[in-house]
């Protein structure tokens, strides 16, 4: 047998090709496959640069797996290359056909290879795809130092056979790996399901799910985040690093994340979408992806929602500190674990859920009972509102009714938490899109964040201003424009569950039936409502009140105008009022409930030239007219839209009596008032006219009585003083006897002059003040006035052994000890600025008032007691006296003197109450003010008001009684 012949070159190539194909078929390790392929290419082909890369379809990138370079530096051959549109590498991947390059150093479609080509002097290059069927698995790059890219047919065939076998092996390995992973996923999920069956506590089940997920996916950490609907935030309930977290935990991992922070991530979870953020790829928008990764402090994230009954309960998140490509196996496993958690999550609150369902059923049944029960609608709604607010942890329960005449929604019922005020505004009509949204809705429409949601945009400013941050809206009826709406509001951002929305929908439909029944009831009782308004208005007009106080009278007139306006539903009701003999009318506002009206309330309206007044005077009953008929003179004080409607009627009692006013009712749009409502309104206006006449007569009689009382008191006190002075003077004359010397004659002449002055003053009083008080204008230093007043009560002070101190005149009045152990001020210094203060007005009457107050203080003081007189200049309207411990409120004077007389004595609390200005007084009832000393104090109080001053009575906490007198001071330029 001879020696075997050496194979020729062609045979050697075929043998090498068969050997490499055999090795590729038998090898399972990917790294060995790549090394085998590279070795074959080195031996069989003359190329200086060899590079093999795998294609990542998900991220559209090439992952370098190795190759050969002239300097054996393979670091850059394992780099990751991102495929960009127009690149040569992307063209090969997409078209899956070989591509040649004559000179790699000058190829503009492969700029990232220029540096490598220049370094190794690479020119001619060929790029071939590694594919199987229609799927590209990678590519092979071969570069040589020769220019051009020609490859012989035989060499190209061998190369394509090797790459085809490599692609088939790689594809099979990938399929085997996916099959193994899928099988492993099923096994792991089944194992986890078995573990969950043995656990009873939800936290233990969450811990098992987290540990299984972390073991399978192997991320940096695995967390379960729970969603809190009240507040709309997520908190970390379970983690592989921190087990059994509390929602109030202060650790960083358990810190809450608000929906506002998560935004797009949250909305993706609510629609049951898995969120994947990996190496250069994200299922969210790019700008939000970076924000989310920064918030979680990770570089890769895979999150699957946990949903039960269409409601988001939370999400399972696997987080990685490195950039990572999440495989389909990872996604399927995480999604499967999240599904298992959603099945076991309800078991934690199963009992409370069953109880809640029972309570919801009870609530709906109670509302349904209100449809056919005889209970008051308000009572039914009140009970329902309380339960709904408690069930949904809401702040307000609002029932809105559409007003077609005013084109807005008004609150026909509202209920809120005990510390919230009812809403007083109206809401605009719905925009077309919002109306269509409610028409198509079959459950409650939810707005979780009113700040960001554009629905119901024209309601948003008013709702936000009143603290509303989220709300639920249900239509109660099914008209083209939903006439009745039920709105539930929260003061925090909140997400409602499907069960809550369905419950509210059922409640709203039942309330809709109640509302329709309510409307039918209202129509049948329209006459009763008019009668009730009629009765209420008559009751108001017949109320007993203090007619001496003009403010109280106007208050009742305003209340009566409100009732009159309510019959016609007018948002504007005013009274043009005047007294007999006056030429101008004043405006008494009753109701101004709309910003579209403008009333110049301080205007003085001439009666003879005002068209509205004259039109009403010449009309026997009421007159209705449109606002565009108003004259320009009327529009100076009355601003009404041209589309408005007006009703005027004169306050006429009898043909022989003068008219004293005109009632004006108006609406900002044209209305059709029923004859029944107009007739009732006319009757009430007529009753108001009679009431005003009766009150004017009563006020006139009381005023006359008051003036006569003042006059009687004043004359009596003046005569007493005149009698005292006259008696004293006569006594001195008798004691003096016949003047024998010049000094006696001088004193005699002085006494006669004093008697003449007294007689003259008596004559003036009898002449000028026969039937009414005459107010004169004089000035006097307060020191002199106090000195004279104290001299008049000297005997009374000595009898009761009282001590009197005057403060605030620069220094205390000098005191002298009497032989009977009593002290009295005898002189007032006049050198200080304070003592130079002078008051202006009718000095005689002011002196009598001060005397009356001093006499009252002496009579009420105990023997040996003390009386203090405090003087203080007031330059402000509101001052707190640190000595007196009570708050002073000034009068209209810029500068006034506060004179306070304090003493320790007994005074009836009822008398203090009756002397208070704002206390209503029943004229027919017994009062301490009907007889002295209360009558004298009341007269002094009223007299001081006429003199431009003020008199008040108080009792301090230490039981001292204070008589506080405000007197106008003389200015520096007077």
GROMACS .gro file of C-alpha atoms in nm, residues 289-692:
model
  404
  289UNK     CA    1  -3.833   5.881   3.178
  290UNK     CA    2  -3.533   6.074   3.308
  291UNK     CA    3  -3.746   6.237   3.578
  292UNK     CA    4  -3.883   5.901   3.693
  293UNK     CA    5  -3.541   5.735   3.702
  294UNK     CA    6  -3.404   6.029   3.899
  295UNK     CA    7  -3.698   6.009   4.142
  296UNK     CA    8  -3.637   5.636   4.203
  297UNK     CA    9  -3.257   5.675   4.183
  298UNK     CA   10  -3.218   5.387   3.935
  299UNK     CA   11  -3.107   5.347   3.574
  300UNK     CA   12  -3.346   5.071   3.464
  301UNK     CA   13  -3.704   4.996   3.571
  302UNK     CA   14  -3.964   4.732   3.499
  303UNK     CA   15  -4.306   4.789   3.661
  304UNK     CA   16  -4.632   4.597   3.630
  305UNK     CA   17  -4.963   4.729   3.770
  306UNK     CA   18  -5.160   4.548   4.039
  307UNK     CA   19  -5.527   4.589   3.945
  308UNK     CA   20  -5.838   4.457   4.115
  309UNK     CA   21  -6.189   4.525   3.981
  310UNK     CA   22  -6.054   4.778   3.729
  311UNK     CA   23  -5.896   4.980   4.011
  312UNK     CA   24  -5.523   5.033   4.052
  313UNK     CA   25  -5.410   4.887   4.384
  314UNK     CA   26  -5.035   4.937   4.335
  315UNK     CA   27  -4.750   4.809   4.122
  316UNK     CA   28  -4.461   4.562   4.136
  317UNK     CA   29  -4.129   4.719   4.038
  318UNK     CA   30  -3.790   4.564   3.969
  319UNK     CA   31  -3.521   4.830   3.972
  320UNK     CA   32  -3.161   4.816   3.854
  321UNK     CA   33  -2.877   5.055   3.927
  322UNK     CA   34  -2.724   4.970   3.588
  323UNK     CA   35  -2.857   5.002   3.237
  324UNK     CA   36  -3.028   4.677   3.152
  325UNK     CA   37  -3.224   4.523   2.867
  326UNK     CA   38  -3.543   4.366   3.001
  327UNK     CA   39  -3.629   4.047   2.814
  328UNK     CA   40  -3.977   3.926   2.734
  329UNK     CA   41  -3.926   3.658   2.996
  330UNK     CA   42  -3.859   3.922   3.261
  331UNK     CA   43  -4.167   4.115   3.159
  332UNK     CA   44  -4.388   3.805   3.154
  333UNK     CA   45  -4.270   3.692   3.495
  334UNK     CA   46  -4.315   4.035   3.659
  335UNK     CA   47  -4.657   4.069   3.499
  336UNK     CA   48  -4.754   3.723   3.622
  337UNK     CA   49  -4.642   3.794   3.979
  338UNK     CA   50  -4.835   4.124   3.975
  339UNK     CA   51  -5.143   3.931   3.863
  340UNK     CA   52  -5.103   3.685   4.152
  341UNK     CA   53  -5.072   3.976   4.396
  342UNK     CA   54  -5.393   4.129   4.255
  343UNK     CA   55  -5.570   3.799   4.334
  344UNK     CA   56  -5.451   3.781   4.694
  345UNK     CA   57  -5.473   4.154   4.775
  346UNK     CA   58  -5.853   4.162   4.837
  347UNK     CA   59  -5.826   3.895   5.106
  348UNK     CA   60  -5.678   4.149   5.348
  349UNK     CA   61  -5.992   4.359   5.353
  350UNK     CA   62  -6.245   4.094   5.260
  351UNK     CA   63  -6.450   4.138   5.576
  352UNK     CA   64  -6.449   4.515   5.551
  353UNK     CA   65  -6.537   4.491   5.181
  354UNK     CA   66  -6.835   4.267   5.253
  355UNK     CA   67  -6.946   4.505   5.525
  356UNK     CA   68  -6.901   4.798   5.289
  357UNK     CA   69  -7.113   4.630   5.024
  358UNK     CA   70  -7.385   4.570   5.280
  359UNK     CA   71  -7.373   4.934   5.390
  360UNK     CA   72  -7.386   5.049   5.027
  361UNK     CA   73  -7.692   4.834   4.968
  362UNK     CA   74  -7.851   4.975   5.280
  363UNK     CA   75  -7.772   5.329   5.165
  364UNK     CA   76  -7.928   5.280   4.823
  365UNK     CA   77  -8.235   5.121   4.977
  366UNK     CA   78  -8.279   5.415   5.216
  367UNK     CA   79  -8.258   5.658   4.927
  368UNK     CA   80  -8.511   5.450   4.735
  369UNK     CA   81  -8.747   5.462   5.033
  370UNK     CA   82  -8.740   5.842   5.008
  371UNK     CA   83  -8.910   5.815   4.668
  372UNK     CA   84  -9.236   5.678   4.804
  373UNK     CA   85  -9.216   5.783   5.169
  374UNK     CA   86  -9.391   6.087   5.311
  375UNK     CA   87  -9.076   6.224   5.472
  376UNK     CA   88  -8.950   6.568   5.384
  377UNK     CA   89  -8.722   6.576   5.080
  378UNK     CA   90  -8.464   6.776   5.268
  379UNK     CA   91  -8.461   6.517   5.544
  380UNK     CA   92  -8.412   6.237   5.291
  381UNK     CA   93  -8.129   6.424   5.118
  382UNK     CA   94  -7.970   6.512   5.452
  383UNK     CA   95  -7.958   6.149   5.559
  384UNK     CA   96  -7.829   6.043   5.218
  385UNK     CA   97  -7.565   6.319   5.209
  386UNK     CA   98  -7.426   6.230   5.551
  387UNK     CA   99  -7.384   5.866   5.453
  388UNK     CA  100  -7.229   5.945   5.115
  389UNK     CA  101  -6.983   6.192   5.267
  390UNK     CA  102  -6.878   5.935   5.525
  391UNK     CA  103  -6.860   5.654   5.266
  392UNK     CA  104  -6.643   5.848   5.020
  393UNK     CA  105  -6.449   6.048   5.285
  394UNK     CA  106  -6.565   6.359   5.098
  395UNK     CA  107  -6.596   6.723   5.200
  396UNK     CA  108  -6.909   6.844   5.020
  397UNK     CA  109  -7.231   6.693   4.885
  398UNK     CA  110  -7.369   6.931   4.621
  399UNK     CA  111  -7.694   6.904   4.428
  400UNK     CA  112  -7.709   7.142   4.132
  401UNK     CA  113  -8.018   7.246   3.934
  402UNK     CA  114  -8.000   7.414   3.595
  403UNK     CA  115  -8.189   7.743   3.563
  404UNK     CA  116  -8.288   7.787   3.196
  405UNK     CA  117  -8.379   8.152   3.247
  406UNK     CA  118  -8.043   8.253   3.392
  407UNK     CA  119  -7.841   7.984   3.210
  408UNK     CA  120  -7.651   7.867   3.515
  409UNK     CA  121  -7.645   7.594   3.778
  410UNK     CA  122  -7.765   7.679   4.127
  411UNK     CA  123  -7.725   7.484   4.448
  412UNK     CA  124  -8.064   7.345   4.544
  413UNK     CA  125  -7.911   7.141   4.825
  414UNK     CA  126  -7.569   7.112   4.978
  415UNK     CA  127  -7.419   6.938   5.276
  416UNK     CA  128  -7.065   6.966   5.401
  417UNK     CA  129  -6.843   6.883   5.695
  418UNK     CA  130  -6.928   7.065   6.015
  419UNK     CA  131  -6.639   7.312   5.987
  420UNK     CA  132  -6.704   7.417   5.626
  421UNK     CA  133  -6.925   7.702   5.511
  422UNK     CA  134  -7.192   7.649   5.243
  423UNK     CA  135  -7.110   7.768   4.892
  424UNK     CA  136  -7.294   8.085   4.789
  425UNK     CA  137  -7.204   8.122   4.420
  426UNK     CA  138  -7.361   7.986   4.102
  427UNK     CA  139  -7.187   7.785   3.829
  428UNK     CA  140  -7.191   7.863   3.459
  429UNK     CA  141  -7.373   7.640   3.214
  430UNK     CA  142  -7.176   7.342   3.085
  431UNK     CA  143  -6.956   7.367   2.780
  432UNK     CA  144  -7.066   7.151   2.488
  433UNK     CA  145  -6.793   6.890   2.537
  434UNK     CA  146  -6.864   6.863   2.910
  435UNK     CA  147  -7.236   6.825   2.844
  436UNK     CA  148  -7.171   6.550   2.591
  437UNK     CA  149  -6.937   6.378   2.837
  438UNK     CA  150  -7.212   6.367   3.101
  439UNK     CA  151  -7.473   6.257   2.848
  440UNK     CA  152  -7.265   5.956   2.739
  441UNK     CA  153  -7.155   5.862   3.091
  442UNK     CA  154  -7.291   5.551   3.258
  443UNK     CA  155  -7.105   5.604   3.584
  444UNK     CA  156  -6.965   5.893   3.783
  445UNK     CA  157  -6.725   6.121   3.595
  446UNK     CA  158  -6.411   6.160   3.804
  447UNK     CA  159  -6.162   6.446   3.814
  448UNK     CA  160  -5.870   6.336   4.028
  449UNK     CA  161  -5.670   6.659   4.004
  450UNK     CA  162  -5.873   6.972   3.933
  451UNK     CA  163  -5.556   7.179   3.893
  452UNK     CA  164  -5.447   6.981   3.587
  453UNK     CA  165  -5.770   6.843   3.438
  454UNK     CA  166  -5.924   7.053   3.159
  455UNK     CA  167  -6.274   6.912   3.195
  456UNK     CA  168  -6.535   7.146   3.345
  457UNK     CA  169  -6.283   7.424   3.290
  458UNK     CA  170  -6.532   7.708   3.342
  459UNK     CA  171  -6.615   7.575   3.691
  460UNK     CA  172  -6.255   7.536   3.798
  461UNK     CA  173  -6.171   7.890   3.930
  462UNK     CA  174  -6.464   7.905   4.173
  463UNK     CA  175  -6.417   7.546   4.291
  464UNK     CA  176  -6.042   7.588   4.344
  465UNK     CA  177  -6.102   7.911   4.533
  466UNK     CA  178  -6.325   7.721   4.775
  467UNK     CA  179  -6.075   7.442   4.839
  468UNK     CA  180  -6.198   7.176   4.592
  469UNK     CA  181  -5.913   6.965   4.454
  470UNK     CA  182  -6.093   6.657   4.317
  471UNK     CA  183  -6.457   6.569   4.250
  472UNK     CA  184  -6.708   6.316   4.122
  473UNK     CA  185  -6.998   6.428   3.900
  474UNK     CA  186  -7.314   6.230   3.814
  475UNK     CA  187  -7.612   6.333   3.608
  476UNK     CA  188  -7.940   6.269   3.788
  477UNK     CA  189  -8.158   6.315   3.480
  478UNK     CA  190  -8.117   6.235   3.111
  479UNK     CA  191  -8.217   6.559   2.935
  480UNK     CA  192  -8.020   6.713   2.649
  481UNK     CA  193  -7.880   6.955   2.905
  482UNK     CA  194  -7.849   6.761   3.234
  483UNK     CA  195  -8.087   6.955   3.456
  484UNK     CA  196  -7.977   6.805   3.786
  485UNK     CA  197  -7.621   6.712   3.882
  486UNK     CA  198  -7.479   6.546   4.190
  487UNK     CA  199  -7.128   6.660   4.274
  488UNK     CA  200  -6.908   6.510   4.548
  489UNK     CA  201  -6.591   6.710   4.625
  490UNK     CA  202  -6.268   6.647   4.814
  491UNK     CA  203  -6.012   6.893   4.943
  492UNK     CA  204  -5.727   6.661   4.842
  493UNK     CA  205  -5.627   6.494   4.518
  494UNK     CA  206  -5.807   6.160   4.525
  495UNK     CA  207  -5.876   5.862   4.301
  496UNK     CA  208  -6.210   5.687   4.345
  497UNK     CA  209  -6.263   5.314   4.304
  498UNK     CA  210  -6.497   5.159   4.051
  499UNK     CA  211  -6.721   5.044   4.335
  500UNK     CA  212  -6.747   5.401   4.465
  501UNK     CA  213  -6.832   5.537   4.120
  502UNK     CA  214  -7.100   5.272   4.068
  503UNK     CA  215  -7.248   5.343   4.412
  504UNK     CA  216  -7.262   5.717   4.344
  505UNK     CA  217  -7.424   5.651   4.007
  506UNK     CA  218  -7.703   5.446   4.168
  507UNK     CA  219  -7.755   5.713   4.435
  508UNK     CA  220  -7.767   5.990   4.174
  509UNK     CA  221  -8.033   5.810   3.967
  510UNK     CA  222  -8.249   5.763   4.275
  511UNK     CA  223  -8.201   6.127   4.370
  512UNK     CA  224  -8.308   6.217   4.018
  513UNK     CA  225  -8.641   6.042   4.078
  514UNK     CA  226  -8.678   6.228   4.408
  515UNK     CA  227  -8.601   6.559   4.238
  516UNK     CA  228  -8.865   6.499   3.972
  517UNK     CA  229  -9.114   6.413   4.244
  518UNK     CA  230  -9.004   6.724   4.429
  519UNK     CA  231  -9.063   6.942   4.122
  520UNK     CA  232  -9.413   6.802   4.079
  521UNK     CA  233  -9.478   6.871   4.443
  522UNK     CA  234  -9.354   7.229   4.403
  523UNK     CA  235  -9.587   7.291   4.112
  524UNK     CA  236  -9.890   7.170   4.304
  525UNK     CA  237  -9.795   7.381   4.610
  526UNK     CA  238  -9.711   7.707   4.430
  527UNK     CA  239 -10.015   7.873   4.585
  528UNK     CA  240  -9.909   7.757   4.928
  529UNK     CA  241  -9.563   7.907   4.881
  530UNK     CA  242  -9.707   8.242   4.783
  531UNK     CA  243  -9.933   8.229   5.086
  532UNK     CA  244  -9.643   8.148   5.312
  533UNK     CA  245  -9.435   8.435   5.172
  534UNK     CA  246  -9.740   8.658   5.215
  535UNK     CA  247  -9.780   8.552   5.577
  536UNK     CA  248  -9.410   8.592   5.655
  537UNK     CA  249  -9.401   8.940   5.510
  538UNK     CA  250  -9.706   9.045   5.709
  539UNK     CA  251  -9.547   8.897   6.020
  540UNK     CA  252  -9.234   9.101   5.960
  541UNK     CA  253  -9.433   9.421   5.913
  542UNK     CA  254  -9.621   9.368   6.237
  543UNK     CA  255  -9.315   9.294   6.449
  544UNK     CA  256  -9.274   9.507   6.758
  545UNK     CA  257  -8.949   9.701   6.748
  546UNK     CA  258  -8.780  10.014   6.877
  547UNK     CA  259  -8.900  10.281   6.640
  548UNK     CA  260  -8.670  10.539   6.795
  549UNK     CA  261  -8.371  10.375   6.627
  550UNK     CA  262  -8.376  10.449   6.254
  551UNK     CA  263  -8.137  10.162   6.178
  552UNK     CA  264  -8.382   9.907   6.322
  553UNK     CA  265  -8.664  10.053   6.114
  554UNK     CA  266  -8.458  10.027   5.795
  555UNK     CA  267  -8.360   9.672   5.885
  556UNK     CA  268  -8.722   9.562   5.898
  557UNK     CA  269  -8.794   9.746   5.575
  558UNK     CA  270  -8.503   9.563   5.409
  559UNK     CA  271  -8.634   9.229   5.540
  560UNK     CA  272  -8.981   9.307   5.408
  561UNK     CA  273  -8.831   9.398   5.069
  562UNK     CA  274  -8.652   9.061   5.061
  563UNK     CA  275  -8.982   8.879   5.111
  564UNK     CA  276  -9.159   9.091   4.852
  565UNK     CA  277  -8.877   9.031   4.601
  566UNK     CA  278  -8.879   8.656   4.668
  567UNK     CA  279  -9.237   8.621   4.541
  568UNK     CA  280  -9.130   8.732   4.193
  569UNK     CA  281  -8.779   8.590   4.225
  570UNK     CA  282  -8.623   8.933   4.172
  571UNK     CA  283  -8.253   8.972   4.260
  572UNK     CA  284  -8.301   9.348   4.309
  573UNK     CA  285  -8.551   9.505   4.553
  574UNK     CA  286  -8.506   9.861   4.681
  575UNK     CA  287  -8.724  10.135   4.834
  576UNK     CA  288  -8.715  10.502   4.736
  577UNK     CA  289  -8.820  10.663   5.064
  578UNK     CA  290  -8.897  11.018   5.175
  579UNK     CA  291  -9.093  11.195   5.447
  580UNK     CA  292  -9.386  11.432   5.386
  581UNK     CA  293  -9.263  11.770   5.277
  582UNK     CA  294  -8.920  11.651   5.158
  583UNK     CA  295  -8.805  11.717   4.800
  584UNK     CA  296  -8.553  11.431   4.767
  585UNK     CA  297  -8.577  11.056   4.821
  586UNK     CA  298  -8.318  10.825   4.973
  587UNK     CA  299  -8.244  10.467   4.865
  588UNK     CA  300  -8.309  10.186   5.113
  589UNK     CA  301  -8.151   9.869   4.966
  590UNK     CA  302  -8.338   9.548   5.034
  591UNK     CA  303  -8.188   9.288   4.797
  592UNK     CA  304  -7.897   9.328   4.556
  593UNK     CA  305  -7.798   8.971   4.472
  594UNK     CA  306  -7.633   9.019   4.135
  595UNK     CA  307  -7.317   9.198   4.025
  596UNK     CA  308  -7.494   9.310   3.707
  597UNK     CA  309  -7.682   9.572   3.911
  598UNK     CA  310  -7.526   9.897   4.021
  599UNK     CA  311  -7.696  10.118   4.281
  600UNK     CA  312  -7.555  10.453   4.389
  601UNK     CA  313  -7.702  10.427   4.739
  602UNK     CA  314  -7.579  10.770   4.853
  603UNK     CA  315  -7.757  10.949   4.571
  604UNK     CA  316  -8.017  11.213   4.655
  605UNK     CA  317  -8.301  11.160   4.409
  606UNK     CA  318  -8.527  11.461   4.330
  607UNK     CA  319  -8.888  11.349   4.361
  608UNK     CA  320  -9.040  11.588   4.110
  609UNK     CA  321  -8.791  11.524   3.829
  610UNK     CA  322  -8.734  11.149   3.867
  611UNK     CA  323  -8.932  10.971   3.596
  612UNK     CA  324  -8.962  10.638   3.780
  613UNK     CA  325  -9.115  10.805   4.085
  614UNK     CA  326  -9.357  11.013   3.880
  615UNK     CA  327  -9.461  10.711   3.671
  616UNK     CA  328  -9.536  10.518   3.989
  617UNK     CA  329  -9.729  10.811   4.143
  618UNK     CA  330  -9.963  10.845   3.848
  619UNK     CA  331 -10.030  10.468   3.835
  620UNK     CA  332 -10.300  10.336   4.065
  621UNK     CA  333 -10.138   9.995   4.102
  622UNK     CA  334  -9.804   9.855   3.988
  623UNK     CA  335  -9.623   9.939   3.665
  624UNK     CA  336  -9.388   9.707   3.471
  625UNK     CA  337  -9.141   9.832   3.210
  626UNK     CA  338  -8.821   9.729   3.037
  627UNK     CA  339  -8.484   9.861   3.145
  628UNK     CA  340  -8.411  10.016   2.807
  629UNK     CA  341  -8.696  10.264   2.874
  630UNK     CA  342  -8.508  10.426   3.163
  631UNK     CA  343  -8.407  10.788   3.124
  632UNK     CA  344  -8.040  10.898   3.137
  633UNK     CA  345  -8.110  11.078   3.469
  634UNK     CA  346  -8.233  10.752   3.622
  635UNK     CA  347  -7.929  10.559   3.498
  636UNK     CA  348  -7.705  10.792   3.697
  637UNK     CA  349  -7.808  10.614   4.017
  638UNK     CA  350  -7.958  10.289   3.879
  639UNK     CA  351  -7.753  10.061   3.652
  640UNK     CA  352  -7.951   9.769   3.503
  641UNK     CA  353  -7.877   9.569   3.186
  642UNK     CA  354  -8.089   9.670   2.891
  643UNK     CA  355  -8.241   9.321   2.886
  644UNK     CA  356  -8.371   9.366   3.240
  645UNK     CA  357  -8.730   9.415   3.358
  646UNK     CA  358  -8.856   9.652   3.629
  647UNK     CA  359  -9.167   9.673   3.850
  648UNK     CA  360  -9.246   9.994   4.043
  649UNK     CA  361  -9.533  10.067   4.280
  650UNK     CA  362  -9.600  10.365   4.505
  651UNK     CA  363  -9.652  10.324   4.880
  652UNK     CA  364 -10.009  10.454   4.875
  653UNK     CA  365 -10.245  10.415   5.173
  654UNK     CA  366 -10.534  10.654   5.116
  655UNK     CA  367 -10.619  10.910   4.852
  656UNK     CA  368 -10.609  11.183   5.118
  657UNK     CA  369 -10.271  11.078   5.252
  658UNK     CA  370  -9.937  11.165   5.097
  659UNK     CA  371  -9.723  10.896   4.933
  660UNK     CA  372  -9.396  10.837   5.117
  661UNK     CA  373  -9.207  10.601   4.890
  662UNK     CA  374  -9.182  10.380   4.582
  663UNK     CA  375  -9.087  10.011   4.578
  664UNK     CA  376  -8.865   9.905   4.286
  665UNK     CA  377  -8.818   9.540   4.188
  666UNK     CA  378  -8.594   9.436   3.897
  667UNK     CA  379  -8.445   9.135   3.722
  668UNK     CA  380  -8.152   9.139   3.479
  669UNK     CA  381  -8.353   8.967   3.208
  670UNK     CA  382  -8.710   8.982   3.082
  671UNK     CA  383  -8.944   8.766   3.289
  672UNK     CA  384  -9.305   8.658   3.265
  673UNK     CA  385  -9.454   8.702   3.611
  674UNK     CA  386  -9.778   8.527   3.689
  675UNK     CA  387 -10.084   8.734   3.775
  676UNK     CA  388 -10.106   8.553   4.105
  677UNK     CA  389  -9.752   8.654   4.202
  678UNK     CA  390  -9.809   9.015   4.087
  679UNK     CA  391 -10.129   9.041   4.286
  680UNK     CA  392  -9.962   8.906   4.601
  681UNK     CA  393  -9.672   9.147   4.551
  682UNK     CA  394  -9.907   9.445   4.514
  683UNK     CA  395 -10.092   9.351   4.832
  684UNK     CA  396  -9.770   9.324   5.032
  685UNK     CA  397  -9.646   9.659   4.900
  686UNK     CA  398  -9.975   9.816   5.006
  687UNK     CA  399  -9.937   9.658   5.350
  688UNK     CA  400  -9.584   9.796   5.369
  689UNK     CA  401  -9.725  10.142   5.299
  690UNK     CA  402  -9.971  10.117   5.588
  691UNK     CA  403  -9.700   9.982   5.817
  692UNK     CA  404  -9.469  10.273   5.733
   0.00000   0.00000   0.00000
